[in-house]
């Protein structure tokens, strides 16, 4: 590989790094929302996998069936995290496509 090709490759890598950083910053601003129990429980998660909101409708709160509420919160949270993983793969996967780098998005 000659120096010119090496220089071009370095420029491309720097450009890709800037684009990745920008995409990561944008993910911080994005949120996904998932519900369970027909909308009885709603969980909102950021692209950084931070839970920022949980809403529970009053009618699902039954002191005699706390397990059901726990299951709904778990289901909504897990679905929101799955959606965030899909969002991250959608946004960041283009940077690692074809590179076969273990542990990368």
Coordinates of C-alpha atoms in Angstrom, one line a residue:
X1 CA 0.0 0.0 0.0
X2 CA 1.5 3.3 -1.0
X3 CA 1.5 6.5 1.2
X4 CA -1.2 8.2 -0.9
X5 CA -3.6 5.2 -0.4
X6 CA -2.7 5.1 3.3
X7 CA -3.5 8.9 3.6
X8 CA -6.8 8.4 1.8
X9 CA -7.7 5.5 4.1
X10 CA -6.9 7.6 7.2
X11 CA -9.1 10.5 5.9
X12 CA -12.0 8.0 5.4
X13 CA -11.5 6.6 8.9
X14 CA -11.5 10.1 10.4
X15 CA -14.7 10.9 8.4
X16 CA -16.4 7.7 9.6
X17 CA -15.4 8.4 13.2
X18 CA -17.0 11.9 13.0
X19 CA -20.1 10.4 11.5
X20 CA -20.2 7.7 14.3
X21 CA -19.8 10.3 17.0
X22 CA -22.6 12.4 15.4
X23 CA -24.9 9.3 15.3
X24 CA -24.1 8.5 18.9
X25 CA -25.0 12.0 19.9
X26 CA -28.3 11.8 18.0
X27 CA -29.1 8.5 19.8
X28 CA -28.9 10.4 23.1
X29 CA -31.8 12.6 22.0
X30 CA -34.0 9.8 20.7
X31 CA -36.5 7.8 22.7
X32 CA -38.6 4.7 22.2
X33 CA -41.8 3.9 24.0
X34 CA -43.2 0.5 24.7
X35 CA -46.4 -0.6 26.4
X36 CA -47.8 -3.7 28.0
X37 CA -51.3 -4.8 29.1
X38 CA -53.0 -2.9 26.3
X39 CA -51.4 0.4 27.3
X40 CA -51.8 0.0 31.0
X41 CA -48.0 0.3 31.5
X42 CA -45.8 2.5 29.3
X43 CA -42.0 2.7 29.5
X44 CA -39.9 5.3 27.7
X45 CA -36.2 4.7 27.1
X46 CA -33.5 6.8 25.5
X47 CA -31.0 5.7 22.8
X48 CA -28.5 5.4 25.7
X49 CA -30.7 2.8 27.3
X50 CA -31.8 5.1 30.2
X51 CA -35.3 4.7 31.4
X52 CA -36.7 8.2 31.5
X53 CA -40.4 7.6 32.2
X54 CA -42.7 4.9 33.4
X55 CA -46.5 5.5 33.4
X56 CA -48.9 3.1 35.1
X57 CA -52.6 3.6 34.7
X58 CA -54.5 3.6 38.0
X59 CA -56.9 0.9 37.0
X60 CA -54.1 -1.7 36.7
X61 CA -53.0 -1.2 40.3
X62 CA -54.6 -4.0 42.3
X63 CA -53.1 -4.6 45.8
X64 CA -54.3 -8.2 45.5
X65 CA -52.4 -8.8 42.3
X66 CA -49.0 -7.0 42.6
X67 CA -47.4 -9.8 40.5
X68 CA -49.4 -8.8 37.4
X69 CA -48.3 -5.2 37.7
X70 CA -44.7 -6.3 38.1
X71 CA -45.0 -8.5 35.0
X72 CA -46.4 -5.6 33.0
X73 CA -43.6 -3.3 34.0
X74 CA -41.1 -6.0 33.1
X75 CA -42.7 -6.7 29.8
X76 CA -42.9 -3.0 28.8
X77 CA -39.3 -2.4 30.0
X78 CA -37.9 -5.4 28.1
X79 CA -39.8 -4.4 24.9
X80 CA -38.5 -0.8 25.1
X81 CA -34.9 -2.1 25.6
X82 CA -35.3 -4.4 22.6
X83 CA -36.6 -1.4 20.5
X84 CA -33.5 0.6 21.6
X85 CA -31.2 -2.2 20.5
X86 CA -32.9 -2.2 17.1
X87 CA -32.6 1.6 16.9
X88 CA -28.9 1.4 17.8
X89 CA -28.3 -1.4 15.2
X90 CA -30.1 0.7 12.6
X91 CA -28.1 3.8 13.3
X92 CA -24.7 2.4 14.1
X93 CA -24.7 -0.9 12.1
X94 CA -23.8 0.9 8.9
X95 CA -20.5 1.8 10.4
X96 CA -19.5 -1.7 11.2
X97 CA -21.1 -3.5 8.2
X98 CA -18.7 -5.9 6.7
X99 CA -16.0 -5.3 9.2
X100 CA -16.7 -8.3 11.4
X101 CA -15.6 -6.6 14.6
X102 CA -16.7 -8.6 17.7
X103 CA -18.4 -6.5 20.4
X104 CA -19.3 -3.7 18.0
X105 CA -23.0 -2.8 17.9

